[in-house]
Short mmCIF file of C-alpha atoms and ligand atoms in Angstrom, two decimals:
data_model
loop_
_atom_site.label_atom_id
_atom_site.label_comp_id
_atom_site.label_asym_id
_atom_site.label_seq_id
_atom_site.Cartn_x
_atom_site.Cartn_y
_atom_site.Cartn_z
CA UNK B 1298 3.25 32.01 -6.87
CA UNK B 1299 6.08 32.15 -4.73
CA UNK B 1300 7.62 29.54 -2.20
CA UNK B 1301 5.74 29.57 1.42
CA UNK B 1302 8.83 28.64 3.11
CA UNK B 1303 11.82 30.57 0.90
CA UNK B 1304 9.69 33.09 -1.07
CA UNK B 1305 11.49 31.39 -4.34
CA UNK B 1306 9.38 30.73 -7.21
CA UNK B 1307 6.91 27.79 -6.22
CA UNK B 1308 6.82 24.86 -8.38
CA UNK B 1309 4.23 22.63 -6.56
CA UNK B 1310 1.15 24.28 -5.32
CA UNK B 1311 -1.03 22.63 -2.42
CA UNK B 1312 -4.33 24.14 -2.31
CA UNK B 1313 -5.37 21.75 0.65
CA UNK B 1314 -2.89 23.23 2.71
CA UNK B 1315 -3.45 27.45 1.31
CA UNK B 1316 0.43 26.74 0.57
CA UNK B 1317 3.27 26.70 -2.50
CA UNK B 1318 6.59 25.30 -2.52
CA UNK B 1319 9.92 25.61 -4.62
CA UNK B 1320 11.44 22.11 -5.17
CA UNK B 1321 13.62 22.26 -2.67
CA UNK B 1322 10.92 23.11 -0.10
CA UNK B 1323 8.60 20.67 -1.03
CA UNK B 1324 11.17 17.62 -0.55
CA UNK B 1325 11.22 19.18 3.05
CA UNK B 1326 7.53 19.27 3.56
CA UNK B 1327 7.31 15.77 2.00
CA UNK B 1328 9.51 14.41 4.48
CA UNK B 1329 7.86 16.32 6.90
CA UNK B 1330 4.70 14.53 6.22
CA UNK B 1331 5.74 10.89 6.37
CA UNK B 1332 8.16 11.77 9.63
CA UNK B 1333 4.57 12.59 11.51
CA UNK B 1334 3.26 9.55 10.20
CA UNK B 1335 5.95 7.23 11.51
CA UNK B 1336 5.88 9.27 14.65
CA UNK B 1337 1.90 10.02 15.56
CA UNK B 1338 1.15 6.11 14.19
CA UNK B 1339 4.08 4.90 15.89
CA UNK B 1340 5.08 2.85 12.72
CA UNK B 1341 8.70 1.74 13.36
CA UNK B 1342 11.65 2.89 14.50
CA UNK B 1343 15.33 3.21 13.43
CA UNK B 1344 16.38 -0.13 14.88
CA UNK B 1345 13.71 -2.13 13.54
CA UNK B 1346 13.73 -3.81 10.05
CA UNK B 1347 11.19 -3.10 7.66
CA UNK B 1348 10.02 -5.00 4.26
CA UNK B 1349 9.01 -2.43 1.81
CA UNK B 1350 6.38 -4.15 -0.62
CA UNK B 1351 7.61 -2.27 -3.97
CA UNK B 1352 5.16 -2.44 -7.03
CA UNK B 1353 7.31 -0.36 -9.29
CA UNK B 1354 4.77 2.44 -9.15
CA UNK B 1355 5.20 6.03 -8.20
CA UNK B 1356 4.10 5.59 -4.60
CA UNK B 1357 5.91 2.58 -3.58
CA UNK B 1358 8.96 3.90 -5.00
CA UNK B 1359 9.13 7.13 -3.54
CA UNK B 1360 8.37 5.59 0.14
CA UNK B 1361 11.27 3.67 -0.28
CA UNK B 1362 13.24 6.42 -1.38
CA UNK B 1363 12.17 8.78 1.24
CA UNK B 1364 12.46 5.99 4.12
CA UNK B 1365 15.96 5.06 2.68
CA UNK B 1366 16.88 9.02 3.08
CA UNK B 1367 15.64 9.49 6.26
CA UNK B 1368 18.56 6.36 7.50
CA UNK B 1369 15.73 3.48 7.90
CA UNK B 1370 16.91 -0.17 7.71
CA UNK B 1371 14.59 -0.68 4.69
CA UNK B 1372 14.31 -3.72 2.15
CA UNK B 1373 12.85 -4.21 -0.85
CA UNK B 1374 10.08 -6.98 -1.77
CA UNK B 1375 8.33 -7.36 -5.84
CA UNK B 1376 5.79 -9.71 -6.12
CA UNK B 1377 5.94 -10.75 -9.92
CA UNK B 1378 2.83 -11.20 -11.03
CA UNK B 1379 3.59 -12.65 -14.41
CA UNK B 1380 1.27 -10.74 -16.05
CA UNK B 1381 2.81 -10.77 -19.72
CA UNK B 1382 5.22 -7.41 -20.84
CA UNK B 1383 3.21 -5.62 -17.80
CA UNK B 1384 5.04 -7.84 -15.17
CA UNK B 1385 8.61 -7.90 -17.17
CA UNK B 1386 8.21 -4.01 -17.54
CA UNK B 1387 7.66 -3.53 -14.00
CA UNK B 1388 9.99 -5.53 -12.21
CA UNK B 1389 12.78 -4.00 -14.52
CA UNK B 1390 11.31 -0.60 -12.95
CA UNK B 1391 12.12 -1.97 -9.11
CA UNK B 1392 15.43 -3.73 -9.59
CA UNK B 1393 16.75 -0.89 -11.57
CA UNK B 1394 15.59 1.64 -8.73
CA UNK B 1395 17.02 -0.67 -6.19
CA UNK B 1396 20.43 -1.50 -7.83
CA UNK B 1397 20.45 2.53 -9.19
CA UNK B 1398 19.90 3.39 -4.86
CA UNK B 1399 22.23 0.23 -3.49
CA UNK B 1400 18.83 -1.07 -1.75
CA UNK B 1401 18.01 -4.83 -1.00
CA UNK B 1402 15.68 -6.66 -3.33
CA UNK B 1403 13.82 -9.49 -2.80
CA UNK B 1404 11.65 -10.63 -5.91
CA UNK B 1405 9.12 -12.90 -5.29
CA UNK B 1406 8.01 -14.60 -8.82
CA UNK B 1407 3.70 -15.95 -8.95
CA UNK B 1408 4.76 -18.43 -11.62
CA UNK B 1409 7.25 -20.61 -9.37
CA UNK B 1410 4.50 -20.25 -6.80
CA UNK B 1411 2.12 -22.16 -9.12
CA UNK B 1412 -0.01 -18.80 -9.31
CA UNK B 1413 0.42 -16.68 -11.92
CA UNK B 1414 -2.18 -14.26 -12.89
CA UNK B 1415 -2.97 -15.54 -16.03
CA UNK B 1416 -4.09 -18.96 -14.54
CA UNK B 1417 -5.97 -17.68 -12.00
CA UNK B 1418 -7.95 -15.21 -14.31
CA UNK B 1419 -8.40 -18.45 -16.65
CA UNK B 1420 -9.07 -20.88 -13.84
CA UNK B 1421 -10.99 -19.13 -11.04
CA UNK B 1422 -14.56 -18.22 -11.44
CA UNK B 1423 -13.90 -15.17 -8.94
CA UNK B 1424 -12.90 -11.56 -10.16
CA UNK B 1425 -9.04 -11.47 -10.36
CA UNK B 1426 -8.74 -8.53 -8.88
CA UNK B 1427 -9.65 -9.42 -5.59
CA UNK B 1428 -7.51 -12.70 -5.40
CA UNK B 1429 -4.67 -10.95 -6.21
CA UNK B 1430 -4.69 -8.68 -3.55
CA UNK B 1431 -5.66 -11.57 -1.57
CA UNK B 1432 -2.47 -13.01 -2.74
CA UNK B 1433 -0.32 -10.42 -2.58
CA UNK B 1434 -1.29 -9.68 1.32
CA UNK B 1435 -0.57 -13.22 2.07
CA UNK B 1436 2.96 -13.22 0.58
CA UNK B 1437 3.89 -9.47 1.97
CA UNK B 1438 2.93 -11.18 5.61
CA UNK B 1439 5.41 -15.00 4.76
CA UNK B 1440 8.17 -13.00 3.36
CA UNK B 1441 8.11 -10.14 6.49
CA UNK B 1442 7.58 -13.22 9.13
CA UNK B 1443 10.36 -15.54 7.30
CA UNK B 1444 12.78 -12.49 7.20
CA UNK B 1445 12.09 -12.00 10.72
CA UNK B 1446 10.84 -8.15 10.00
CA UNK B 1447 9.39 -5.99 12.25
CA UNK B 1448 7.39 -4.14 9.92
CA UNK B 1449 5.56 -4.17 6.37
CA UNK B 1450 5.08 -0.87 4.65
CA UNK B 1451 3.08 -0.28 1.76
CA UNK B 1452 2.60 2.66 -0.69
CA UNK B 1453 -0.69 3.86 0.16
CA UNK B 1454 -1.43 7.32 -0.18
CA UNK B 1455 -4.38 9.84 1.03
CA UNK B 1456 -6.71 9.17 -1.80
CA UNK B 1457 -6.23 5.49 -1.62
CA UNK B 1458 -6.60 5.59 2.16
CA UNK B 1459 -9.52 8.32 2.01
CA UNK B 1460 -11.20 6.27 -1.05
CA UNK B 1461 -11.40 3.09 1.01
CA UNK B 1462 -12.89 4.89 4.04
CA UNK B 1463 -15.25 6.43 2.24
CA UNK B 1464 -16.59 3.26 0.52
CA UNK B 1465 -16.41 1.08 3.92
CA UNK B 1466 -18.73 4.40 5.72
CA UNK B 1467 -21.09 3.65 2.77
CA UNK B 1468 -21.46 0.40 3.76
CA UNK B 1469 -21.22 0.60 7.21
CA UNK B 1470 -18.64 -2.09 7.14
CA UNK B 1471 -17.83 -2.03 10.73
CA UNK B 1472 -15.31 -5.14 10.58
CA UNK B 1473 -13.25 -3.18 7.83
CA UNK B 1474 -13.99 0.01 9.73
CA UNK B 1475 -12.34 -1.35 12.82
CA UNK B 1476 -8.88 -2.01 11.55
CA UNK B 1477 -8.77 0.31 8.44
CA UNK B 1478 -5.95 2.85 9.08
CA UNK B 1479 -2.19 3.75 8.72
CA UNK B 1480 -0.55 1.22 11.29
CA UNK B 1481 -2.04 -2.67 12.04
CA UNK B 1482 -0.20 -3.57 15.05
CA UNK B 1483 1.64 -7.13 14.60
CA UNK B 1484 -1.30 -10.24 15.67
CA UNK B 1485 -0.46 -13.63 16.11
CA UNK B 1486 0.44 -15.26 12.76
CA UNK B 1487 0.92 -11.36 11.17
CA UNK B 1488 3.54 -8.83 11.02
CA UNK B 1489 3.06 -5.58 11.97
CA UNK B 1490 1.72 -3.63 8.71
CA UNK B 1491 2.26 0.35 7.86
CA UNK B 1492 1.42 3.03 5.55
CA UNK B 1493 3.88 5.99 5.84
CA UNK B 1494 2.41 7.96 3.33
CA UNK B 1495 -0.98 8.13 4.44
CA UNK B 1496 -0.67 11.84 5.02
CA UNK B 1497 0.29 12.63 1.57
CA UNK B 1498 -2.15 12.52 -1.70
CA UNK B 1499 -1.18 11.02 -5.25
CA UNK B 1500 -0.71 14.49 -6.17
CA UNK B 1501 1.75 15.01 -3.76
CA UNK B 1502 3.62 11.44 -4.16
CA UNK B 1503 3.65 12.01 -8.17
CA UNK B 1504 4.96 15.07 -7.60
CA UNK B 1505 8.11 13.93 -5.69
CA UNK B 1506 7.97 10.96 -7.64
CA UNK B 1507 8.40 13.29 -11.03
CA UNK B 1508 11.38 16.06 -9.57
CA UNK B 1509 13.64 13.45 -7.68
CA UNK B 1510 13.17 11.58 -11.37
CA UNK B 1511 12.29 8.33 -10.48
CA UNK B 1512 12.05 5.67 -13.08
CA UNK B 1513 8.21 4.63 -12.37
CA UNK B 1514 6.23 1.95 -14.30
CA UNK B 1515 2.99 3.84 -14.73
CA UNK B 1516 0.98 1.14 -17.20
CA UNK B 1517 -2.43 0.24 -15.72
CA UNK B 1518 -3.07 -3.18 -15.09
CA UNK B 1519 -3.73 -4.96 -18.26
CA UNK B 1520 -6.57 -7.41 -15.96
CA UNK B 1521 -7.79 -4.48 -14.02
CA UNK B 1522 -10.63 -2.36 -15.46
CA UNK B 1523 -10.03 0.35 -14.43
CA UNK B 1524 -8.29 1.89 -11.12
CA UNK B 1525 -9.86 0.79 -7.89
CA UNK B 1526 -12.31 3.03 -6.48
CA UNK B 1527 -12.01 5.71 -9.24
CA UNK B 1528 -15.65 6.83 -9.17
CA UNK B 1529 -14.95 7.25 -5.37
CA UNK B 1530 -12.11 9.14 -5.92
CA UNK B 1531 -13.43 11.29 -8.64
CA UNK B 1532 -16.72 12.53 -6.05
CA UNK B 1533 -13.98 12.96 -3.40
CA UNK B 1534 -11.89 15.19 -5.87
CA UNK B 1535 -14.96 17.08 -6.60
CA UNK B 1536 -15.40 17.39 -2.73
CA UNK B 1537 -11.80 18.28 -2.45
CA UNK B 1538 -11.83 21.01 -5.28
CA UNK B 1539 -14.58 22.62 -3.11
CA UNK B 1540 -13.47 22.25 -0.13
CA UNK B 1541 -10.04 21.91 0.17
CA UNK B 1542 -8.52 19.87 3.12
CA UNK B 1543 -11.71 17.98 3.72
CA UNK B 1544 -10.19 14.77 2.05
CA UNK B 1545 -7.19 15.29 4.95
CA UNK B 1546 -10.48 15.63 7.53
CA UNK B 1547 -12.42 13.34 7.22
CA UNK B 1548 -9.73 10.21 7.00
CA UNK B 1549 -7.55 12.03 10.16
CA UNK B 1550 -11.53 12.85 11.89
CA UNK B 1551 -12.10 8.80 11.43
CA UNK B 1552 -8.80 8.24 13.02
CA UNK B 1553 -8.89 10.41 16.28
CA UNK B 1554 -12.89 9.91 16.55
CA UNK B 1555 -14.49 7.09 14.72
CA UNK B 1556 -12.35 4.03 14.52
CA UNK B 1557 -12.27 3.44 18.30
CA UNK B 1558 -15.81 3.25 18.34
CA UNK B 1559 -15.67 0.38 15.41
CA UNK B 1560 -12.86 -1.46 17.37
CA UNK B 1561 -15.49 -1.29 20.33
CA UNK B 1562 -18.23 -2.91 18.30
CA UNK B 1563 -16.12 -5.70 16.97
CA UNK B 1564 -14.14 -6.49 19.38
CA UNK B 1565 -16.24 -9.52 20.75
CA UNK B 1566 -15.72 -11.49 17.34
CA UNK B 1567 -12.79 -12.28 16.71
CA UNK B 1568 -11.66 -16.26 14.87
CA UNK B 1569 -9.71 -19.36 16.26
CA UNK B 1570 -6.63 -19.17 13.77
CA UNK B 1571 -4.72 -21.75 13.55
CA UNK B 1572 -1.63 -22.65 10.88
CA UNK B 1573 -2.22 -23.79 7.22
CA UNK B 1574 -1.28 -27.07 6.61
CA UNK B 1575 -0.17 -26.25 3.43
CA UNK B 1576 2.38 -23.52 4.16
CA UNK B 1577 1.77 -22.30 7.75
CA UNK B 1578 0.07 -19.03 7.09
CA UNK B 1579 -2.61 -18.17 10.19
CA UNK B 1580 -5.95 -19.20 8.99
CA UNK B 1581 -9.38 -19.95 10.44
CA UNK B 1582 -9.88 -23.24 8.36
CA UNK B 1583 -7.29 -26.04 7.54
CA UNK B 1584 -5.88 -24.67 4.14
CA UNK B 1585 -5.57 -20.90 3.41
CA UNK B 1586 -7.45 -19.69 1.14
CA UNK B 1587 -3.91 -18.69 -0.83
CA UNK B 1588 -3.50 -22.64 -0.88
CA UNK B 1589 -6.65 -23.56 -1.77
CA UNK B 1590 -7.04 -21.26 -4.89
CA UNK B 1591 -3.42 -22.60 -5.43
CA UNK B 1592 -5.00 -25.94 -5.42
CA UNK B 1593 -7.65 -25.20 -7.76
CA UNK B 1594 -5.57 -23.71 -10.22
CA UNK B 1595 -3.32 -26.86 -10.11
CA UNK B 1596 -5.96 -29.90 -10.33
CA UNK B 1597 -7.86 -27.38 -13.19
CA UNK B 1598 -4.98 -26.70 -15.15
CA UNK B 1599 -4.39 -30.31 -14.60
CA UNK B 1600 -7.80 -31.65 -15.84
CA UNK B 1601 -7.37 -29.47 -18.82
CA UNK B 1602 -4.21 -30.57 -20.33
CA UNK B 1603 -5.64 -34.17 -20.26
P1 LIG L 1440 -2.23 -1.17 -5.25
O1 LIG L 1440 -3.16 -2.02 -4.49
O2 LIG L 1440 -1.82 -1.74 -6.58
O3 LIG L 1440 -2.65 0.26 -5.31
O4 LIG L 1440 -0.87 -1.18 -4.42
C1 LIG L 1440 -0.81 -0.70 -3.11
C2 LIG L 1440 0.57 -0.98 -2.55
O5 LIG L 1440 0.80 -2.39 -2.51
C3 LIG L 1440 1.72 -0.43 -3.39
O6 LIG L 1440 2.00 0.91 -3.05
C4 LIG L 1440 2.84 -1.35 -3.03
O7 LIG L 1440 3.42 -0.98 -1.79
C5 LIG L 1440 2.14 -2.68 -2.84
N1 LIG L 1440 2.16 -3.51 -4.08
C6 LIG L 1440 1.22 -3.58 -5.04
N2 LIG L 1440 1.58 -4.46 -5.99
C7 LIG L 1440 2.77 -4.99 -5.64
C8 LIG L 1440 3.68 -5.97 -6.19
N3 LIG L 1440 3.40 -6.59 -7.34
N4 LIG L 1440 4.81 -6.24 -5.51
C9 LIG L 1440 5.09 -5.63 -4.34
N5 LIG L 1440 4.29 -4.71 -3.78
C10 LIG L 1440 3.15 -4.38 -4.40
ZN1 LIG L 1441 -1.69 -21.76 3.09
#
C-alpha cells in the first residue's frame, strides 16, 4: 500500500477514510484531525490556558503532545489514584513524559485528599468505578477553576465518544443526550470542558502514540473489570468492519442533527446550584457528593479502627 498523500510506502492504513499513510503523513493528518476539532467545536484558542487531565495512557498523552506541538499554552494535571504499583507505575509514566517534553505538571495525590481508591472500594457500598469518575470530574473542574483555566481537555477518542452515544441512544437518556459531545461550554461553578480528539479512533491515537514513541502506561485498571463499554465497542467494531466510516457518522450525524433536539427537550429542567460547604464545588444539595463520600470513608474507616 502506498502513501495517499506522498505515494511512499504506507505504514498506517485507515480503512474508514479509503486512505494509507507513510509516518510522516499520518502525523500530518493527525494534526489535521484535532486542528478541525478545536476549530469546528470552537474548543480554545492560542491565548487561552488549558489544563490537560493526563492519565498516563496513550490518549491523554498524545493530546498533550500534539496540543504542545501545535504552540498551545497547555498544562499538565495526574490525579493519583493510589491504587497500589498501578498508581506508582502510572504517574512515573506522566512526570517522565512531562519532564522528557519541558511541560507543567500538576499531580494531584487521592490519599492526601482522604480518598484513595482502596478505601472507597472497601468503604462504599457503590461500584468503584463510577465514584471514581465521579471523583476525578470533580477535581479536573477545582484544579481548572483554582488555576484560573479557561479550558479542561480530556483524552477521549472516537470509540470512547461513539461508545457512550451509542449506549445513552439505547436508553434514550435524553439528559446525557443533551450535553454529550466534544466541547461543554463553561456554566456557573464549571470550567469550560473539551475533547480534541474526538475525531480520531484508538486506532488512530495508538498509532501516533506507538511511532512518536511515547512512554504509555498501558496496565488495565486493577479495580476495573474490564474496559468500559467494551461489549459496545466490540458491536460497533463489527459495524465499523462492515461499514467503514459509520462509527465517524453516526457520532458527527448526532452532533449536526440530534443533540439540538435533546438540548430542546431538557432545557426546562435545569437545578438551583449552589456552593459546597465543604469545599465550594457547585452542587444542588449542601455537601457534594465528592464530600460526602469523603465523609463516609472518614467516619467508616474511623469506626473500624476502634
Ligand atoms: P478514562 O475514563 O480512564 O478512559 O479516561 C478518560 C480521560 O480522562 C483520559 O484520556 C484522561 O484525559 C483523563 N483521566 C483519566 N484518568 C486520569 C487520572 N488519573 N489523572 C488525570 N486524568 C485522567
Ligand atoms: Zn464538596
Amino acid at each position: 500500500m502506498k502513501c495517499k498523500r506522498c505515494k511512499k510506502p504506507a505504514v498506517v492504513g485507515l480503512p474508514s477514510h479509503h486512505t494509507a499513510f507513510c509516518e510522516e503523513c499520518f502525523y500530518v493528518y493527525f494534526t489535521r484531525q484535532v486542528e478541525t476539532a478545536i476549530r469546528r467545536q470552537k474548543m480554545f484558542t492560542f491565548d487561552e490556558r488549558i489544563l490537560v487531565a493526563l492519565s498516563g495512557g496513550k490518549d491523554s498523552l498524545t493530546l498533550m503532545l500534539a496540543l504542545h506541538e501545535l504552540g498551545y499554552d497547555v498544562a499538565g494535571l495526574h490525579i493519583d489514584l493510589g491504587i497500589y504499583e498501578s498508581s506508582v507505575r502510572a504517574r512515573a509514566k506522566v512526570e517522565s513524559f512531562c519532564e522528557q517534553h519541558g511541560l507543567t505538571l500538576q499531580v494531584l495525590e487521592m490519599e492526601a485528599e482522604g480518598l484513595p481508591m482502596p478505601d472507597v472500594k472497601e468503604h462504599i457500598n457503590r461500584p468503584v468505578c463510577s465514584v471514581c469518575g465521579k471523583v476525578k470530574r470533580h477535581y479536573f473542574n477545582k484544579i481548572a477553576r483554582e488555576g484560573n483555566f479557561d479550558a479542561l481537555a480530556t483524552g477521549h477518542n472516537l470509540d470512547d465518544e461513539v461508545a457512550r452515544l451509542f449506549a445513552n441512544t439505547l436508553r434514550w437518556d435524553s439528559g446525557y443526550l443533551s450535553d454529550q459531545g466534544p466541547t461543554l461550554p463553561a456554566a456557573e461553578g464549571f470550567v469550560r470542558k473539551v475533547k480534541p480528539l474526538y475525531r480520531l479512533s484508538e486506532f488512530e491515537t495508538a498509532n501516533y502514540a506507538f511511532l512518536r514513541g511515547i512512554e504509555i502506561h498501558s496496565d488495565p485498571c486493577p479495580f476495573a473489570s474490564g474496559a468500559s463499554f467494551t461489549s459496545h465497542k466490540e458491536l460497533i467494531g463489527e459495524l465499523e468492519h462492515r461499514s467503514p466510516g459509520s462509527k465517524f457518522q453516526f457520532y458527527d450525524g448526532f452532533l449536526k442533527r440530534g443533540r439540538e433536539a435533546f438540548k430542546m427537550l431538557e432545557k426546562e429542567v435545569g437545578e438551583e446550584l449552589s456552593p459546597c460547604e465543604d469545599c465550594g464545588s457547585p452542587t444542588s444539595v449542601e455537601i457534594c457528593g465528592v464530600c460526602r463520600v469523603k465523609r463516609a470513608v472518614r467516619d467508616k474507616k474511623a469506626a473500624a479502627a476502634q
